[in-house]
Coordinates of C-alpha atoms and ligand atoms in Angstrom, one line a residue:
X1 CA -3.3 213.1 163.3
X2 CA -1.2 209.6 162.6
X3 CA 1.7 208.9 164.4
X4 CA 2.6 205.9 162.6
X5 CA 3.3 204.8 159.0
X6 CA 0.5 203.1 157.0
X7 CA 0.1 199.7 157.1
X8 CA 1.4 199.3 153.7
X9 CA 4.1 201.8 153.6
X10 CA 5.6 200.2 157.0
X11 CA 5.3 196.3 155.3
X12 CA 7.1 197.3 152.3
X13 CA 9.6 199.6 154.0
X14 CA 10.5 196.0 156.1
X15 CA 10.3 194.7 153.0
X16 CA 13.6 197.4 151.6
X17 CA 15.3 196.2 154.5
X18 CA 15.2 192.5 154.2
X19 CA 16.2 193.4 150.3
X20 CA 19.4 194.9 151.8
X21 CA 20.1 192.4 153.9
X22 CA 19.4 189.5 151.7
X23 CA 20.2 191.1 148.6
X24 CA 22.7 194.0 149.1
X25 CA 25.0 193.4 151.8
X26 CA 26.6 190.2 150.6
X27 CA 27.2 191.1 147.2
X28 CA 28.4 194.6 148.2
X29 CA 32.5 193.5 148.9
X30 CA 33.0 191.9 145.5
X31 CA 31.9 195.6 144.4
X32 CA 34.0 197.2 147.1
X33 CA 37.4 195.3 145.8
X34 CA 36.6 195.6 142.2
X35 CA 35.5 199.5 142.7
X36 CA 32.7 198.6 140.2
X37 CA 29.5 200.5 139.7
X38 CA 26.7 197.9 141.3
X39 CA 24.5 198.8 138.1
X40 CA 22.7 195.4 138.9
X41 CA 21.7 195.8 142.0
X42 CA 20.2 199.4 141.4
X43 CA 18.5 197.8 138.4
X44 CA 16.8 195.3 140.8
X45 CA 16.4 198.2 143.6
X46 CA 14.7 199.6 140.1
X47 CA 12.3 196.7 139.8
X48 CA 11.4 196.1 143.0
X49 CA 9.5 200.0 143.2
X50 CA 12.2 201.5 145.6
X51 CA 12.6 204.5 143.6
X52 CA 9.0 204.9 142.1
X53 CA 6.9 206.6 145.1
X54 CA 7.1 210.1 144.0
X55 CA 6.1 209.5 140.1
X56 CA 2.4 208.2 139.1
X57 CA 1.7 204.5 137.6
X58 CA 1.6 205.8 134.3
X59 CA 5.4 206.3 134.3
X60 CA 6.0 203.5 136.5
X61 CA 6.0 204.6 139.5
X62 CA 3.7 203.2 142.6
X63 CA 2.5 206.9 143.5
X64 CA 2.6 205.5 146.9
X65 CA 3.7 209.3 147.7
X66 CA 6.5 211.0 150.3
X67 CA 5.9 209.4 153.1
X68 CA 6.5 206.2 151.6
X69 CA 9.8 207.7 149.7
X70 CA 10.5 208.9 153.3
X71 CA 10.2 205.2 154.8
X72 CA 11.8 204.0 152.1
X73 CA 15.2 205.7 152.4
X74 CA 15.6 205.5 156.0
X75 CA 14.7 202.0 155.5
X76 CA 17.7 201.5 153.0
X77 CA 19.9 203.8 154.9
X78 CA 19.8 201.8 158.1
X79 CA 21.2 198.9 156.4
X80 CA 23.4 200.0 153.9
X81 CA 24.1 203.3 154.3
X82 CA 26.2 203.3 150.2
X83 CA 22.8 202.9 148.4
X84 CA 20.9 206.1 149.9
X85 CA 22.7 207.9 147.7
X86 CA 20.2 205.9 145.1
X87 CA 17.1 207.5 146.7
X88 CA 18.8 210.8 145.5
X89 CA 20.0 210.0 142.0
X90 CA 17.1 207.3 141.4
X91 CA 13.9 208.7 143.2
X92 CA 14.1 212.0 144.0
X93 CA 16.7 214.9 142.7
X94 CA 17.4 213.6 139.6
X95 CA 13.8 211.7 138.4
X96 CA 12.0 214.2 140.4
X97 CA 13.3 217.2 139.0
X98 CA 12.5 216.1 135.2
X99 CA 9.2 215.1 136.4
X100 CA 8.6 218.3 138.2
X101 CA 10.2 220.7 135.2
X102 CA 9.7 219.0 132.3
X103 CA 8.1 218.8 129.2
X104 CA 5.8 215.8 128.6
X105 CA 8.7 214.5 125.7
X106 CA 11.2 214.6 128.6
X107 CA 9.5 213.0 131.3
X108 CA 8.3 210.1 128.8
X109 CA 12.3 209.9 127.5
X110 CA 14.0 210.2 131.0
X111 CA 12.3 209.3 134.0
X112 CA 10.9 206.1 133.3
X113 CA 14.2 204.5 132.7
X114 CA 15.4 206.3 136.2
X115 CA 12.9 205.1 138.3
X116 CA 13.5 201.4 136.5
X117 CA 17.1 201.7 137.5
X118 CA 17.9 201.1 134.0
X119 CA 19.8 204.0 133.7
X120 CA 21.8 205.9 136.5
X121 CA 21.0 209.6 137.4
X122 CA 22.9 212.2 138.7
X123 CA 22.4 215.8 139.6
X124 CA 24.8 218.6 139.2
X125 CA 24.8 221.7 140.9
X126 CA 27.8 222.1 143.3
X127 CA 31.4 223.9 141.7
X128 CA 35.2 223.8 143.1
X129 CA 34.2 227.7 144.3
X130 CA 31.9 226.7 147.0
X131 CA 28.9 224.5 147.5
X132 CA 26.6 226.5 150.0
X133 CA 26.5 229.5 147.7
X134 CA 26.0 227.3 144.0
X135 CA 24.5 230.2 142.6
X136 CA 27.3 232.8 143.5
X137 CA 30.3 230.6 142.6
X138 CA 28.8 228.7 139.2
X139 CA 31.4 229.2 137.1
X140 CA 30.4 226.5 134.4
X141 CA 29.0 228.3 131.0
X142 CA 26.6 226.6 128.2
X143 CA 26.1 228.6 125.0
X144 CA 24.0 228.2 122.7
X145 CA 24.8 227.3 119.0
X146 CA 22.1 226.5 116.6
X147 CA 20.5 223.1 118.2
X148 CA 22.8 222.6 120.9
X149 CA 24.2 224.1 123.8
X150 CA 27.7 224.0 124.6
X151 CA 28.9 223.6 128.3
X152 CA 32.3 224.2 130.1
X153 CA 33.7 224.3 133.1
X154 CA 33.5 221.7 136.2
X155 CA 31.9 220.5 139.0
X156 CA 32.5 218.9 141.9
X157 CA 31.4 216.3 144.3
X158 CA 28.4 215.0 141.5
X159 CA 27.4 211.4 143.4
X160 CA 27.8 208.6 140.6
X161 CA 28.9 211.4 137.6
X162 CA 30.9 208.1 136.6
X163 CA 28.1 205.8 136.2
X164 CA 25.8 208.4 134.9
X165 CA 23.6 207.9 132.1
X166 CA 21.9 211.0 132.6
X167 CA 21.5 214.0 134.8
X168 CA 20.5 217.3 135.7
X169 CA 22.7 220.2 135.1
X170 CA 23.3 223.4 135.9
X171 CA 25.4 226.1 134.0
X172 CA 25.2 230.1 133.1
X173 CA 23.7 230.8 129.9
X174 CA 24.3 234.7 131.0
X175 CA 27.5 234.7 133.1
X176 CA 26.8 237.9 134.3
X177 CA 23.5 237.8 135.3
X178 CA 23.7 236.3 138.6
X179 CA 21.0 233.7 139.9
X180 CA 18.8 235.2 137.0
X181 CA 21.4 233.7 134.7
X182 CA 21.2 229.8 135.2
X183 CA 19.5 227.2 133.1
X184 CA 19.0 223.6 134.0
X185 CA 19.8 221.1 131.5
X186 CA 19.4 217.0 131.1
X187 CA 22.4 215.8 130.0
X188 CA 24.0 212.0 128.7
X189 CA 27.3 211.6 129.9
X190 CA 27.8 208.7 127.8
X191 CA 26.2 209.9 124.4
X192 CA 28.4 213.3 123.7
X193 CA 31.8 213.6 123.8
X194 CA 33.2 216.6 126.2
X195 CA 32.2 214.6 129.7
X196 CA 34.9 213.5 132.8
X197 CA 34.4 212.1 135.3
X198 CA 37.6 211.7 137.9
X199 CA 36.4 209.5 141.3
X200 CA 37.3 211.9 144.4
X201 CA 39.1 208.7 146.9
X202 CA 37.2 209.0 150.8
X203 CA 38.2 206.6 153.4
X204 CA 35.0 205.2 154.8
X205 CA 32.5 205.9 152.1
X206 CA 32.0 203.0 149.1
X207 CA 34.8 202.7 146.9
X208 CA 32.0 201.8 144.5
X209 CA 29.2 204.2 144.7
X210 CA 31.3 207.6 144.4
X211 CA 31.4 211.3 144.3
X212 CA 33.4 212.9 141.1
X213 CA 35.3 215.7 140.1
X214 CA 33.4 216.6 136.4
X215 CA 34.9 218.2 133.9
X216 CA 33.3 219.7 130.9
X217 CA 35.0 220.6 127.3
X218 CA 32.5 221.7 124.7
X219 CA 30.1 218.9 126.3
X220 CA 26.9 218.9 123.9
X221 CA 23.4 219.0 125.5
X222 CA 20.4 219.4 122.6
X223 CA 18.5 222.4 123.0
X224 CA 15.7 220.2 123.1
X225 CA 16.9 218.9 126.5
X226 CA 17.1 222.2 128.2
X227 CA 15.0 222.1 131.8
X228 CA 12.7 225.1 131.8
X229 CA 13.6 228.6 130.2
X230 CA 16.9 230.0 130.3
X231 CA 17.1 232.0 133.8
X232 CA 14.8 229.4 135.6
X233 CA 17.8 227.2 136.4
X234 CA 18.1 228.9 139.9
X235 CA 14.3 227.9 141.0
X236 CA 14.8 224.5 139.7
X237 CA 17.7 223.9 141.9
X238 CA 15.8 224.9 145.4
X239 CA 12.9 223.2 144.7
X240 CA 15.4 220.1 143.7
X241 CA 16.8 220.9 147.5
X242 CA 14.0 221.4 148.8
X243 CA 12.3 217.7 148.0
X244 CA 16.3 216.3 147.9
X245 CA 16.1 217.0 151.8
X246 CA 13.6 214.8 152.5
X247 CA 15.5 211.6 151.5
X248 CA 18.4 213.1 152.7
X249 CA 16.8 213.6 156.2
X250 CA 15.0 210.4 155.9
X251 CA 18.5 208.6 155.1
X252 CA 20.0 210.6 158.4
X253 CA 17.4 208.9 160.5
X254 CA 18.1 205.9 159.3
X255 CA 21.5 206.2 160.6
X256 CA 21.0 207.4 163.7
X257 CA 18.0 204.1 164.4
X258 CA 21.0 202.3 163.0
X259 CA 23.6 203.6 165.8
X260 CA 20.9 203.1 168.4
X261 CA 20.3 199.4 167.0
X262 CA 24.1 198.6 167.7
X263 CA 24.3 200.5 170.5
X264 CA 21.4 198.8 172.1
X265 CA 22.7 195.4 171.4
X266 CA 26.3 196.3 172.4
X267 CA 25.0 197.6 175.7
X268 CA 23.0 194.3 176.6
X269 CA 26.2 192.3 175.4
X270 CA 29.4 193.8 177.1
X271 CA 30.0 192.8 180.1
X272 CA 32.4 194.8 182.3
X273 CA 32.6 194.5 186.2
X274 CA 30.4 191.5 185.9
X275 CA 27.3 193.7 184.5
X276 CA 25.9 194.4 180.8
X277 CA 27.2 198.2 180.7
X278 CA 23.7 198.9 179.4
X279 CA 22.8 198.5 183.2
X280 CA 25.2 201.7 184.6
X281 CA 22.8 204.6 184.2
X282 CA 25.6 206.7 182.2
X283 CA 25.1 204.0 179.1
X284 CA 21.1 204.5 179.9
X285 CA 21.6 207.9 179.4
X286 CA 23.4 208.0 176.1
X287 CA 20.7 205.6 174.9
X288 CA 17.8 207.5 176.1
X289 CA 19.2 210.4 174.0
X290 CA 19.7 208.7 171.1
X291 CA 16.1 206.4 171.2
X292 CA 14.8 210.2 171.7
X293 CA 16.7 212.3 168.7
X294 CA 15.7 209.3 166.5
X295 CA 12.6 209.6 167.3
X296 CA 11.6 213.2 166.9
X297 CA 14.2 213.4 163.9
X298 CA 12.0 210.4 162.3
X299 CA 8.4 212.7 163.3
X300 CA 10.1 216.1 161.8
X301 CA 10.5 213.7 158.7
X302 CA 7.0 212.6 158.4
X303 CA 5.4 216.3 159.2
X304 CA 7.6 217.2 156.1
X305 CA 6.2 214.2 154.1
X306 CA 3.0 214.7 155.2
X307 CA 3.1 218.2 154.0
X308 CA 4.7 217.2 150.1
X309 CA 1.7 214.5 150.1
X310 CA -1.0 217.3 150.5
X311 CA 0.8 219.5 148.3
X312 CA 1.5 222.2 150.7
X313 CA 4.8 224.5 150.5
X314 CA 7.4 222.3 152.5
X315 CA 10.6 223.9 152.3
X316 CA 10.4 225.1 156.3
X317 CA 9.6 222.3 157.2
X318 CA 12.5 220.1 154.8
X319 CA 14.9 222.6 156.2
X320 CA 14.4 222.1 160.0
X321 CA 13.8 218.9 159.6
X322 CA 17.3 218.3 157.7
X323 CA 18.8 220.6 159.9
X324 CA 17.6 218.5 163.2
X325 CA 18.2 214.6 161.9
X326 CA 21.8 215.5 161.1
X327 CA 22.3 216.7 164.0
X328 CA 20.5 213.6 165.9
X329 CA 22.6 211.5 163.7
X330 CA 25.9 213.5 164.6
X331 CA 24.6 212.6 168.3
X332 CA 23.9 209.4 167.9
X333 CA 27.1 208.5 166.1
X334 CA 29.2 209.9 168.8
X335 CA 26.9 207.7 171.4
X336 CA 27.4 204.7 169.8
X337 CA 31.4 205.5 170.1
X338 CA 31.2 206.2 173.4
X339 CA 29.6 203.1 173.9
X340 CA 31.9 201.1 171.6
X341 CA 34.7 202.7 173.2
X342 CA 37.8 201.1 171.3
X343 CA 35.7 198.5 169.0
X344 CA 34.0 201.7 167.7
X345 CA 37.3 201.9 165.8
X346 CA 37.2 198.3 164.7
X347 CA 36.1 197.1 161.0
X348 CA 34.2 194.4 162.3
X349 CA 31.7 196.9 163.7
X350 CA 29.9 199.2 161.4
X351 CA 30.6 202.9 163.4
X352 CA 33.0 204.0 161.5
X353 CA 30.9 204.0 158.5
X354 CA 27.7 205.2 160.0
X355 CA 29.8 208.3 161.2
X356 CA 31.6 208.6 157.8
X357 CA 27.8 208.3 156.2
X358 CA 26.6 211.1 158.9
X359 CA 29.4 213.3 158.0
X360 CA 28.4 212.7 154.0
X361 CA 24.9 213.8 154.8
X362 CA 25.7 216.5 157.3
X363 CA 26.7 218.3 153.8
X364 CA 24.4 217.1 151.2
X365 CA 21.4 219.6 150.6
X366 CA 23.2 222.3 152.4
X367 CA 25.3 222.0 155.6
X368 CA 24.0 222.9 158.8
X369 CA 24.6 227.0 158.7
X370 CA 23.1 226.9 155.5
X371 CA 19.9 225.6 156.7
X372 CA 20.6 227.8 160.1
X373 CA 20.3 230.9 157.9
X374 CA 17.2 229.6 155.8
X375 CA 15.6 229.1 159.3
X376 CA 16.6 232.3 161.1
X377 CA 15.5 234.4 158.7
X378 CA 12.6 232.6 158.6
X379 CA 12.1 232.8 162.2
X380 CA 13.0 236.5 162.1
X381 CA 10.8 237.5 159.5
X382 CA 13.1 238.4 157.3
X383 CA 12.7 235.7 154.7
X384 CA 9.7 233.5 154.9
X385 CA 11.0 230.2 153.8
X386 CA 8.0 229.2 152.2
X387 CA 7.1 232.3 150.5
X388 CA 7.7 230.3 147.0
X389 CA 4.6 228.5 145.1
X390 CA 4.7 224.8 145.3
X391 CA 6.0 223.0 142.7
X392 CA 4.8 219.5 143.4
X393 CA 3.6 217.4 140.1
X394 CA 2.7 214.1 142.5
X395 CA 0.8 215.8 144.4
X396 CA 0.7 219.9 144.5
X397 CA -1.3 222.3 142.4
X398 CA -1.2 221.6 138.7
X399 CA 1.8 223.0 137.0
X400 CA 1.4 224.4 133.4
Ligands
FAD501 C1 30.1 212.8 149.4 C2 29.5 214.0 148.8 C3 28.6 213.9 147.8 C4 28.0 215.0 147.2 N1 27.1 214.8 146.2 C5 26.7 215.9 145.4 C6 26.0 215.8 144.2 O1 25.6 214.7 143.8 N2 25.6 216.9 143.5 C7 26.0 218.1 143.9 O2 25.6 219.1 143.3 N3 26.7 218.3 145.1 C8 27.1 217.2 145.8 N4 27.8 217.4 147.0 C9 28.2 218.7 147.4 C10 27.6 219.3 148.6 O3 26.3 219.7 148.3 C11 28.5 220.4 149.1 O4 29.6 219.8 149.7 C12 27.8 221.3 150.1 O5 26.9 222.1 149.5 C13 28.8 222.2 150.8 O6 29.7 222.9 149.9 P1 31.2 222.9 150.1 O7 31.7 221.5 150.5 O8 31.8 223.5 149.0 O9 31.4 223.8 151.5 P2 31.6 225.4 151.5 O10 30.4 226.0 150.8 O11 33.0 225.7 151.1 O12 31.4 225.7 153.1 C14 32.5 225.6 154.0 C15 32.0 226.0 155.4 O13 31.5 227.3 155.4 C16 30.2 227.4 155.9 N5 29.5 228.5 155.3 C17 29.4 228.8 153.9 N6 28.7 229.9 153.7 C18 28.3 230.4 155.0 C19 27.6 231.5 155.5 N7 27.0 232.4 154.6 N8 27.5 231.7 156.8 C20 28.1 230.8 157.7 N9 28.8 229.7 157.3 C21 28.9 229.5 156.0 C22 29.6 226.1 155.6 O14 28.5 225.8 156.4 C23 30.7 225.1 155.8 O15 30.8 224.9 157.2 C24 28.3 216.3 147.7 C25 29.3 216.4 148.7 C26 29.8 215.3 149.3 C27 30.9 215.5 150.4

């Protein structure tokens, strides 16, 4: 067993960062005045490979595989925390989810472009009723009518539904029929008429890269572009979770190495009482937390990569793993206040956002009762969380 990332995975995770840093970061306030979609630098995210490690060569992807998607996003999410949400909509829920459902017409038409950056994903799921039960409070309808379907209703929260060019959906084609009667859909925002999108304003998060309110009015998705059979919609979206949580956990330990970073740094710089405060052993001790939650957070990560790469069910795993580097995040966001005192609370220091980013994440994929319930159950007996078959086109059992 390997305790470390391969050689190649860790030299182009480095090389993600210095991208951000070079690349990113001082381009990113132009975007933040204008409130502009940074379609250009996703594009060049695109080109560079960030988003192709779950998808095989033949669609352009690298197939370097989860952990590298894993490195990859913690990588990006340490330095700027606004373009994980890319990981999501690029690599992973959106791209993924067409590559892991689809038919061999929708893969070639959609993911290619996704991964490429060329055109922006989203993935909708969540409704004004109530995000931790999707299923329960999905009120949006599509009905069918001849080659189409047609969908109303809204959503909520769908990261970048204003810049999408396409996404996955999800609406009742039997409104009565519970989780049995939801379908998954790819739509294109842009292409049909009956698609809003209304930016929902957050202090702290981008002002560029945004979460909408969506609304749909007799919004036109071609039959051909349904995910799946009608009904399947509900086991799309948890194996969409279920993979979506390892960038989102990989992004949470980003943050949390990122609080540790500053914190460190802070520590060996201020000087009160004519000591660096890293020297008073209270400081040591909010480090030494944080250097360890980081740490196991990261290794709960890689056991859950490492278990997508062999194609073994993963959703246990994804759940505790998103569960704990939340929570280590949460931690290590409050440390690095602590330690910050005042300046934590300053722009010129970047707390403010990490906690505003750890906050973000702490909901994405399911707060933390929601994964507390997968995993009691689990633990009880009463529901084994990985009692599903895998459904894993990189790297699982084929899939007819
Ligand atoms: C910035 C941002 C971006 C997002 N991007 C997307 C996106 O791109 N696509 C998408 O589909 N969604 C997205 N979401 C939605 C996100 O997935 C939901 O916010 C999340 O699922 C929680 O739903 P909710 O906010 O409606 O909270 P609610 O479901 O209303 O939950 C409120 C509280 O009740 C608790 N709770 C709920 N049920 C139980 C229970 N049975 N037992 C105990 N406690 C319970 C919850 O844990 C929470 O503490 C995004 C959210 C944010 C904030």
């Amino acid at each position: 067993m390997d305790f470390t990332l391969p050689e190649e995975i860790a030299a182009f995770a480095d090389a993600v960062a210095r991208f951000a840093e070079n690349e990113i970061l001082p381009t990113m306030s132009a975007f933040e005045e204008s409130g502009e979609f940074p379609r250009e630098i996703v594009e060049k995210m695109g080109a560079a490979g960030f988003f192709g490690a779950a998808f095989p060569e033949n669609l352009g992807g690298t197939d370097a595989g989860f952990v590298a998607v894993a490195a990859i996003s913690e990588a990006i999410s340490r330095v700027a925390p606004e373009f994980g949400y890319c990981m999501n909509m690029q690599g992973m829920t959106c791209p993924f989810t067409i590559y892991n459902w689809g038919n061999a017409d929708q893969i070639a038409r959609f993911v290619p472009d996704l991964i490429a950056g060329k055109r922006i994903g989203m993935f909708a799921l969540t409704e004004p009723g109530g995000g931790s039960d999707a299923a329960g409070s999905m009120k949006t309808t599509a009905v069918r009518d001849g080659d189409v379907y047609r969908l109303n209703g809204s959503k909520q929260w769908i990261t970048f539904a204003n810049a999408a060019d396409v996404g996955v959906l999800f609406a009742k084609t039997e409104r009565d029929s519970g989780h049995r009667g939801i379908t998954a859909f790819i739509v294109e925002p842009k292409k049909y008429d009956g698609f809003a999108a209304d930016q929902i304003p957050m202090t702290g998060l981008s002002r560029s890269l945004t979460s909408n309110a969506v609304f749909l009015d007799d919004f036109q998705v071609p039959a051909a572009n349904r995910l799946g059979e009608e009904g399947d919609g509900f086991r799309v979206a948890m194996n969409a979770l279920e993979f979506g949580r390892l960038t989102v956990s990989a992004r949470a330990v980003g943050l949390a190495q990122a609080c540790l970073d500053e914190a460190v740094n802070y520590s060996n710089q201020r000087v009160i009482r004519s000591r660096p405060i890293g020297e008073y052993q209270m400081v040591q001790h909010l480090i030494a937390d944080m250097a360890t939650d980081t740490d196991a957070a990261r290794l709960m990560v890689l056991r859950m990569a490492s278990l997508m790469d062999t194609g073994q069910p993963a959703n246990r795993a994804a759940s505790r793993a998103k569960y704990f580097a939340v929570e280590a995040a949460k931690r290590a966001a409050a440390g690095a206040a602590e330690i910050f005192a005042g300046y934590a609370l300053a722009d010129e220091y970047p707390i403010k956002k990490y906690t505003a980013y750890v906050n973000m994440l702490a909901v994405g994929e399911g707060t933390a009762n929601v994964q507390r319930i997968l995993i009691g159950e689990d633990a009880l007996g009463i529901k084994d969380a990985d009692r599903h078959p895998v459904r894993n086109r990189l790297r699982g059992p084929a899939v007819e």
